[in-house]
C-alpha atoms as one frame of an Amber mdcrd trajectory, in Angstrom:
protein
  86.398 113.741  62.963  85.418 110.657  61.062  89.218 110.899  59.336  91.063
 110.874  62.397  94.066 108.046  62.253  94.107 105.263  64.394  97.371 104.162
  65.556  97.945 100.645  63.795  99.856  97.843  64.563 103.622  98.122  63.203
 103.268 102.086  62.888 105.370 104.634  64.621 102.188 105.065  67.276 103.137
 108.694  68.116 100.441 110.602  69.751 100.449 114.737  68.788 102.268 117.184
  70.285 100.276 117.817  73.434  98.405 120.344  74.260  97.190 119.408  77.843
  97.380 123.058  79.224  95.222 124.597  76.606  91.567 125.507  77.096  91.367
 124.764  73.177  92.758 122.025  71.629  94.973 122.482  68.487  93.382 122.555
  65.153  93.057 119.617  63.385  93.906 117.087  66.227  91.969 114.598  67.334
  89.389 114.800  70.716  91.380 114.513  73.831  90.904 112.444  76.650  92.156
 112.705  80.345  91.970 109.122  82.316  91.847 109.288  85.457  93.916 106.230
  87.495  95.816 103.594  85.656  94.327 100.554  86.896  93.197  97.737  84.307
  90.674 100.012  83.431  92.152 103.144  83.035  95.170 101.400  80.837  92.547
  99.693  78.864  90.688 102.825  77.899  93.758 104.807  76.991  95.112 101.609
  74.750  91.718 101.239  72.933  91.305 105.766  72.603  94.870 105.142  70.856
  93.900 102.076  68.816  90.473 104.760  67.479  92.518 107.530  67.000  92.049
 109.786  70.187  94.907 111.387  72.293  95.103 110.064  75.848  96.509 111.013
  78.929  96.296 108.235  82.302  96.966 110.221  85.255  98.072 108.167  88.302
  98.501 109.135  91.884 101.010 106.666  92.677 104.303 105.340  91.327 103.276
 102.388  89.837 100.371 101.104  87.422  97.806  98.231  88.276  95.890  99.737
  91.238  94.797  96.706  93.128  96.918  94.596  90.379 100.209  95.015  91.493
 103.540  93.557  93.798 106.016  95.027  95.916 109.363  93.940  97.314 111.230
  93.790 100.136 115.077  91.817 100.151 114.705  90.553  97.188 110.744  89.075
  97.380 108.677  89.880  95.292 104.940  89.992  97.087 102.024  89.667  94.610
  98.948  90.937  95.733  96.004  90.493  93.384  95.790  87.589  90.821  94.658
  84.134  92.389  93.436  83.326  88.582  92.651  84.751  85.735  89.720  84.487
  83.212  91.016  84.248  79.355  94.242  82.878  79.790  93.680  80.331  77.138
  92.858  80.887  73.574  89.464  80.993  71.580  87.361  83.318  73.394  86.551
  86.954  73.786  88.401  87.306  77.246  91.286  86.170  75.849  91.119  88.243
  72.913  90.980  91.520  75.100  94.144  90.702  76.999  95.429  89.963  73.505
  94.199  93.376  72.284  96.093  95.083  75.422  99.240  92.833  75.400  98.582
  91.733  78.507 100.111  87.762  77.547 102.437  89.032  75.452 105.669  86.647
  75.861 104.547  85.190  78.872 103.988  81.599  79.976 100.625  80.556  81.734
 100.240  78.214  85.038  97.677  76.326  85.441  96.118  74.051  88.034  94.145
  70.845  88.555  92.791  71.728  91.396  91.103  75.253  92.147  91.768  75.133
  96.045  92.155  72.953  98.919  90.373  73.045 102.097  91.294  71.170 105.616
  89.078  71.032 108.332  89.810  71.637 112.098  90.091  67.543 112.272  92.775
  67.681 109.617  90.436  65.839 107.089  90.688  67.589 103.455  88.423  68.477
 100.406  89.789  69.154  96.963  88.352  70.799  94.342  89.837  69.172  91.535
  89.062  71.416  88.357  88.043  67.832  86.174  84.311  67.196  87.342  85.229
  62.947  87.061  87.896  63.152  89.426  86.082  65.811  92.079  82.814  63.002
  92.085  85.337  60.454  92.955  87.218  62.335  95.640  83.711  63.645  97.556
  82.009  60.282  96.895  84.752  58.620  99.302  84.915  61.386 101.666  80.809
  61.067 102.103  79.272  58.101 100.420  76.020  59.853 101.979  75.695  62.931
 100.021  76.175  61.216  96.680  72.943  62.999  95.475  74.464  66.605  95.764
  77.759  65.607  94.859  76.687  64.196  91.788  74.643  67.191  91.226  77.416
  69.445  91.580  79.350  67.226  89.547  76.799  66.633  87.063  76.575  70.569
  85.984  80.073  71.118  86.186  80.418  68.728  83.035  77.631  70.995  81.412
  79.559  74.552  82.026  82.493  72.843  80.553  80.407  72.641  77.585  79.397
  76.612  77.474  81.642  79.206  76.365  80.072  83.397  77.640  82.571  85.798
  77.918  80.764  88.952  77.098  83.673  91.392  76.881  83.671  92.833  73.183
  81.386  94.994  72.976  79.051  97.219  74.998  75.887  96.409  75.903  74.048
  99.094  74.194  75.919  98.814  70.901  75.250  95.494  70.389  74.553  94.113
  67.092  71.256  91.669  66.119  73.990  89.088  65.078  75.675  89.482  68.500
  72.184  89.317  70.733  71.443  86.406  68.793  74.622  84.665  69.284  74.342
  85.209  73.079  70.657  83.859  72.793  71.937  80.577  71.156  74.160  79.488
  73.833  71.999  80.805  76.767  68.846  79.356  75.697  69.416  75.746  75.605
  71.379  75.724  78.990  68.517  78.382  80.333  67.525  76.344  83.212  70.870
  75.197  84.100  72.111  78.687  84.026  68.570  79.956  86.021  68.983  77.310
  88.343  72.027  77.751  89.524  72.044  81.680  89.888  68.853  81.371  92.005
  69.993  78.884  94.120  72.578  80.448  97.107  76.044  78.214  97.654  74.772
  78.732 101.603  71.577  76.995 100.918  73.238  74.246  98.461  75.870  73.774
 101.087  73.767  73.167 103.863  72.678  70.266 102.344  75.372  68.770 102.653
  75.435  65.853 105.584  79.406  66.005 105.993  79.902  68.902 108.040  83.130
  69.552 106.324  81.439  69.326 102.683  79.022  72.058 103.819  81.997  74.747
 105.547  84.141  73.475 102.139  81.866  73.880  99.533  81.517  77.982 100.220
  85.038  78.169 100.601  85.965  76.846  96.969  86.960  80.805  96.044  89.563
  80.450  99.096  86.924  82.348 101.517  83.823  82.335 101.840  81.927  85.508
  99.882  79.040  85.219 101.442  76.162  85.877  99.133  77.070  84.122  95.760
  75.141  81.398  94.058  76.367  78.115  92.538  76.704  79.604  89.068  80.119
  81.632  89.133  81.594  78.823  91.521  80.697  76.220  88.592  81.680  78.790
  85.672  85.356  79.440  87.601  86.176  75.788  87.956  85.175  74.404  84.179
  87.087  77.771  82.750  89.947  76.613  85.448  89.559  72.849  83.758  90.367
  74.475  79.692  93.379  76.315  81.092  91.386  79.631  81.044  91.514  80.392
  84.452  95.480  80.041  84.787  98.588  82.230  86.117 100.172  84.456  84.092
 104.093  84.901  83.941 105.139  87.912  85.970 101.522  87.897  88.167  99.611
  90.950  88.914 102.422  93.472  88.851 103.707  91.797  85.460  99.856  92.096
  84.215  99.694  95.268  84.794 103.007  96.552  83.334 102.232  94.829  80.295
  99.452  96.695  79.544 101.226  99.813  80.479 103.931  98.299  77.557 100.940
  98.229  75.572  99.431 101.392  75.680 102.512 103.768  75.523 104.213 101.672
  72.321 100.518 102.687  70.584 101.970 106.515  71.893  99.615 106.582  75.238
 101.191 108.944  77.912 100.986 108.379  81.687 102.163 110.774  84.629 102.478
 108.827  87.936 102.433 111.287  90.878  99.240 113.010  89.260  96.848 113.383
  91.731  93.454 114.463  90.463  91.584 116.456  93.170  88.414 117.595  90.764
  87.384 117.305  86.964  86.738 120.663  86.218  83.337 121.338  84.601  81.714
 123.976  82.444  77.616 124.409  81.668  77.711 120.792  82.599  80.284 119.300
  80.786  83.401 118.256  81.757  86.460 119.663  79.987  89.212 118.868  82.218
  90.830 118.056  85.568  92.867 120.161  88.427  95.510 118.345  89.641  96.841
 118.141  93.170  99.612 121.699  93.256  96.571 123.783  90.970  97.702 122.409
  87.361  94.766 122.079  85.457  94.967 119.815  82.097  91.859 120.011  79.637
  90.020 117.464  77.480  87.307 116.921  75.261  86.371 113.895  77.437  86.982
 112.804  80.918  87.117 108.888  81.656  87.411 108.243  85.480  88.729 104.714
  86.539  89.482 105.654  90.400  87.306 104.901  93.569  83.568 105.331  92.937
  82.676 107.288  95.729  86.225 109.235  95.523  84.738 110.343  91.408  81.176
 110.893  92.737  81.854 112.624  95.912  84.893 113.772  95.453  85.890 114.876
  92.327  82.700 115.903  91.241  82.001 117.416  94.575  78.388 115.152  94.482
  76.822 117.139  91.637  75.752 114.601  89.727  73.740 111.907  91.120  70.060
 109.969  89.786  68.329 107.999  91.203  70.638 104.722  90.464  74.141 106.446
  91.475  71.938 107.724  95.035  70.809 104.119  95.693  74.497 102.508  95.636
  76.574 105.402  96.982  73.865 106.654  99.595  71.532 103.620 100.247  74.222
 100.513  99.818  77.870 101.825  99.515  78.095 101.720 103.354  75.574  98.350
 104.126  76.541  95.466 105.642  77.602  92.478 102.722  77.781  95.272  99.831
  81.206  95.688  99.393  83.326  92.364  98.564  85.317  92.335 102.022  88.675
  94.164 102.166  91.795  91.576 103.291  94.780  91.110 105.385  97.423  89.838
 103.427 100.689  88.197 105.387 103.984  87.417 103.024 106.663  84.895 103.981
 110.081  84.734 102.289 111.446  81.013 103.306 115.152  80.263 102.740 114.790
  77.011 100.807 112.089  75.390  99.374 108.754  74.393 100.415 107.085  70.751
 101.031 106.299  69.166  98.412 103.147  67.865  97.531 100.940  70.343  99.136
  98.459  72.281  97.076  99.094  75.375  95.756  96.160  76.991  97.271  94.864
  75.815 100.612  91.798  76.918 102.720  92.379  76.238 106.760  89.725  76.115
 108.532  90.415  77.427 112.341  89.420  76.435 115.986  88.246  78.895 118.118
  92.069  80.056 119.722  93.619  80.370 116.574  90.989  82.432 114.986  90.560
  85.201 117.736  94.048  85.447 117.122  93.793  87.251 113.860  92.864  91.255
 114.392  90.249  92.408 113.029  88.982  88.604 111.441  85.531  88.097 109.497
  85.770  84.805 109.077  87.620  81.464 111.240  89.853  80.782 108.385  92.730
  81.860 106.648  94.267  81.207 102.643  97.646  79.792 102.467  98.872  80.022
  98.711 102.600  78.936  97.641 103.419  81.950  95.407 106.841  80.346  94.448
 105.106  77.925  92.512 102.794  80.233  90.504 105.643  82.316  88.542 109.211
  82.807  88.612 110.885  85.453  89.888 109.140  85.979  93.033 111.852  84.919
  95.490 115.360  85.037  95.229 117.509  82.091  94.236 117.182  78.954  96.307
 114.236  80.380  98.917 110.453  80.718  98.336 107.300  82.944  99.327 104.260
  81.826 100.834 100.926  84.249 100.778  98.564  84.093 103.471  95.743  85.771
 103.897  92.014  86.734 105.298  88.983  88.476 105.239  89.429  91.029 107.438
  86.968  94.327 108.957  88.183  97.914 107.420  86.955 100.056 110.078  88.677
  98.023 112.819  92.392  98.643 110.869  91.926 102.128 109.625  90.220 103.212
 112.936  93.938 102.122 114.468  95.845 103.823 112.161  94.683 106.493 112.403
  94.406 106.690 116.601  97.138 104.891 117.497 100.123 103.990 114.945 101.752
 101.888 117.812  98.804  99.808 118.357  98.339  99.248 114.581 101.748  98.469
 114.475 101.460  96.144 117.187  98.301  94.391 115.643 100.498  94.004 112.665
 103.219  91.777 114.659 100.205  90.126 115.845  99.359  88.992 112.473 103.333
  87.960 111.735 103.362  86.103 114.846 100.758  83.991 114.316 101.882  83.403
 110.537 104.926  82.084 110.904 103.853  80.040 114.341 100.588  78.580 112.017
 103.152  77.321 109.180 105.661  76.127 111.727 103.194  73.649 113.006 101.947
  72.641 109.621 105.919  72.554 107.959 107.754  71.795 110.753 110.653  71.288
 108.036 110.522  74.942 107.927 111.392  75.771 111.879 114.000  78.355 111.264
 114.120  78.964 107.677 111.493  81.892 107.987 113.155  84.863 106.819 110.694
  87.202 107.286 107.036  88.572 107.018 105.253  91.314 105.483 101.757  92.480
 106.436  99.357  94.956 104.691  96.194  95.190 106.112  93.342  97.078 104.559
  94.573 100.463 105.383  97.278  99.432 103.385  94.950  98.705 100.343  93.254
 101.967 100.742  96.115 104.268 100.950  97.978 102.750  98.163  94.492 102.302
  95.696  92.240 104.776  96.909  89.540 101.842  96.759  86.461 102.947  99.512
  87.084 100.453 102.603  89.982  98.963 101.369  87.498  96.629  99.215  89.905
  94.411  96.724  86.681  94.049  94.199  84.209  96.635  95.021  80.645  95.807
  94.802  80.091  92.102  95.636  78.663  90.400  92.548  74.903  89.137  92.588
  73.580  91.632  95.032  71.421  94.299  93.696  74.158  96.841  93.300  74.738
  93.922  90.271  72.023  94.763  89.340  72.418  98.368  88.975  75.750  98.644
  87.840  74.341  96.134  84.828  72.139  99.426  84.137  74.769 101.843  83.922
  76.918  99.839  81.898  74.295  99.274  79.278  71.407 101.559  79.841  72.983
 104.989  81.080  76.356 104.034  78.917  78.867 104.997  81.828  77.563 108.049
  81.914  76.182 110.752  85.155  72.932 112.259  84.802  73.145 115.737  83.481
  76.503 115.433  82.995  78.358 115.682  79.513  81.756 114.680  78.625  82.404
 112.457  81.235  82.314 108.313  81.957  83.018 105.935  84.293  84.978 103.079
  83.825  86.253  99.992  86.231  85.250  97.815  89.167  82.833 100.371  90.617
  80.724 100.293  87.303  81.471  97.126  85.842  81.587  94.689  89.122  85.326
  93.121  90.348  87.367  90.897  88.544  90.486  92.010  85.947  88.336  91.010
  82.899  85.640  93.108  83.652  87.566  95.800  84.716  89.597  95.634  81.385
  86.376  95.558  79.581  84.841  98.635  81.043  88.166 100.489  79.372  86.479
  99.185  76.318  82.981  99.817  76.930  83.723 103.423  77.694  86.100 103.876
  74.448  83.123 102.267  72.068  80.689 104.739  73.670  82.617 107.829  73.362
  83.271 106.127  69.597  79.841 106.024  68.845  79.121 109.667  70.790  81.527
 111.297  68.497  81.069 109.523  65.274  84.142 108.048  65.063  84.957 104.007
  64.217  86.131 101.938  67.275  89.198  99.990  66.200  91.062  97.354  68.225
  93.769  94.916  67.063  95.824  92.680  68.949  99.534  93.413  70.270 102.206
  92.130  67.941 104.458  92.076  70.493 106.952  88.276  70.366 109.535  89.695
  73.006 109.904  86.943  76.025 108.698  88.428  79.629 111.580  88.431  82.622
 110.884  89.886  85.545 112.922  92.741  84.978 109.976  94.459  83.526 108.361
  94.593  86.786 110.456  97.372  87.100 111.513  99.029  90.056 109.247  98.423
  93.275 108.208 100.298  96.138 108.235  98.743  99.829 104.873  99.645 101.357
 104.549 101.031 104.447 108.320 100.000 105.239 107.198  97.718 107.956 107.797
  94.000 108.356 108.577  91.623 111.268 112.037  91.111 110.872 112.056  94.853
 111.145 109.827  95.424 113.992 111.808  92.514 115.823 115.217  94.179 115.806
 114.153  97.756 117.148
């Protein structure tokens, strides 16, 4: 096996003839492997098996790839759903040279920001989180002479982050070299305490601080809602990556992402079915050799990589077989307790004939009185995200109009329990959410009275129909909690891999923790692994690809749920 080609850059890239439908696979090949969901991860593990040599297979259940990183359309909008910003957008540093590796920038322009997010109060007074740690002093120092000492604090190790560069995402934990550990050790060490301090110390607690009562509702909300649960350290590592341009926009947003990497994987000769339901992998004396598709097809493998819904692989398609004691503490103990799961979200999209004010922050937190927050079903929290897509990317309104993205942390059980009892009532909840959208922006815009063509709403049903994710989560486990902790340990100590079960990894959000970078990396992680398993080099390069992105390679779009106020107001 240690001869087996990799596909290189500038080559023809053309997998084998397939053999998916035999037990055995044809002499002389190289191993195959089945991915399951083509999500970041999924793509990213089926580029980097092509890049080492392997044949690979991404089987998707719906029409389009991205999971949770995609758009839809409706008249002409289109409605990006996932990316608010994106680690490694700029160059010089390992997140940047994965999406390299997977094409995922190829041609494309980046937007970026000087200010992270906005956030008004109920008084209409305003914080904002300017990305440049000089200017965000000044700004906070005016609004609250009286908390100088936190502000400068916060201010203060901003300027040091913007001095660190850690993005872990080349290699696998356990395959790390000496020269690798001890390049890690010589940035962590000297900024130990700084990076200790600031992961033990809760943005609640540092908040409340805070004299302002605005500073201390403001200061959690600097990630557009509040997370509930996350130190100071990822809000101060986001905002100095956000200040070098590596937390930008990319041309063609989530959808655009995600099709790139799609671009990238079948030009190294990947294939991908869409419409390929996987109801089990299929195992033999403990080892996985293939998957049964939805309709009784069954395809076989030398390896299985799943990149779907972690309880949907443990449960599900593996029928709960295989379980230790760390998979039983997250999918038994924490998968269904309170402030596990990063929340799932409501997400409300307005298509505006003309343009929109100008001035006004691309991303702004509002936070609401009493009466306007019980007016949005199924609400965690009293505030709600209004972000001015039109002036992330083109292409994601027609011609002279714009789209506006609103959205909020919103309770799974109370949508999904509606669906499924009462489809009027959910729809009715739905017009409840439009209603309130379009009044909301009316009385902030009042320019845009009438121009307010329409508005789309998914809620988390939505989400978990369409993804498969459990509870409609949009990141899966919520990042420093302990299931952090353990999903740290089965990235690096258990390699992916179930107890007592061979042939078969994990890759994604539900291993790896939420975010696209990490979720990308995991497709690597699992790759090196079965690499290393197999005896075989790893080999990655980057994409080669020059040709400009336009937004006809989103492609064609589906309209979910075919529901949307205009709609719903002219039955």
């Amino acid at each position: 096996m240690a001869g087996v080609p990799a596909a290189r850059p500038g080559a023809a890239a053309q997998a084998p003839a397939t053999d998916w439908e035999s037990r055995e696979p044809t002499p002389g090949t190289p191993p195959r492997v089945l991915v399951i969901g083509a999500g970041l991860a999924g793509l990213a593990a089926g580029s980097y098996g092509r890049m080492s040599g392997l044949r690979t297979l991404v089987l998707e259940k719906h029409v389009l790839p991205g999971g949770c990183c995609t758009a839809w359309s409706r008249e002409g909008y289109v409605f990006d759903y996932c990316i608010e910003w994106l680690i490694g957008t700029a160059e010089g540093n390992e997140a940047h040279q994965v999406w390299r590796e997977l094409g995922a920038l190829d041609g494309k322009s980046v937007t970026n920001f000087e200010l992270f997010n906005k956030v008004v109060g109920r008084d209409g007074r305003e914080v904002v989180f300017w990305n440049d740690p000089d200017r965000l002093e000044a700004h906070l120092l005016e609004l609250s002479p009286a908390d100088a000492p936190h502000i400068r604090a916060y201010c203060r190790d901003l300027r040091r982050f913007q001095k660190i560069e850690l993005y872990p995402f080349l290699t696998a934990p356990a395959l790390k070299t000496l020269g690798e550990k001890l390049r890690t050790l010589r940035t962590v060490l000297p900024a130990f305490r700084l990076f200790w301090r600031n992961a033990a110390t809760p943005m609640h607690a540092f908040a409340d601080k805070f004299q302002d009562p605005l500073l201390r509702t403001a200061f959690r909300n600097i990630f557009f809602q509040d997370p509930e649960g996350f130190p100071v350290l990822p809000y101060l590592f986001n905002m100095a990556s956000a200040y070098h341009g590596n937390a930008g926009f990319p041309q063609g947003g989530s959808l655009g992402l995600a099709r790139s990497v799609e671009e990238r994987y079948t030009g190294l000769g990947g294939e991908i079915r869409y419409r390929a339901r996987v109801e089990r992998v299929l195992v033999e004396d403990d080892r996985a050799i293939g998957v049964v598709l939805r309709g009784g097809k069954t395809l076989y493998a030398e390896h299985v990589i799943s990149a779907a819904d972690g309880d949907t692989t443990i449960k599900g398609l593996l029928g709960g077989r295989y379980t230790g004691p760390r998979i039983d503490k997250l999918y038994e103990e924490l998968l269904d307790q309170e402030g596990t799961l990063f929340p799932a979200v409501v997400s409300a999209f307005v298509g505006i004939e003309g343009g929109l004010p100008e001035g006004d922050a691309h991303s702004t937190t509002y936070l609401l009185d009493e009466q306007d927050a019980a007016r949005l079903p199924g609400g965690l929290q009293s505030s709600i995200v209004v972000q001015l897509r039109s002036r992330y990317a083109d292409g994601f309104a027609p011609e002279g109009k714009s789209v506006v993205h609103c959205t909020y942390f919103s309770d799974y059980g109370y949508w999904a329990d509606l669906r499924a009892k009462d489809r009027r009532a959910y729809r009715a909840r739905k017009s409840e959410v439009a209603a309130f959208v379009r009044e909301f922006l009316e009385r902030k815009w009042p320019e845009v009275a009438g121009r307010i063509e329409l508005v789309d709403v998914a809620s988390p049903a939505t989400t978990r129909r369409y993804t498969g994710n459990h509870k409609g989560s949009i990141l899966a486990w919520k990042a420093f909690s302990e299931a952090d902790d353990i999903s740290a340990k089965l990235v690096g100590k258990d390699r992916m891999r179930l107890p007592g079960l061979a042939g078969f990894s994990m890759a994604g959000q539900w291993v790896g923790m939420g975010g696209l970078i990490r979720a990308a990396s995991t497709g690597r992680f699992a790759v090196q692994y079965l690499c290393d398993e197999l005896g075989l080099p790893f080999r990655a390069f980057e994409s080669e690809n020059t040709e400009p992105w336009h937004p006809g390679k989103l492609g064609s779009l589906p309209q979910l749920d075919r529901w949307n106020e205009r709609e719903e107001r002219g039955r």
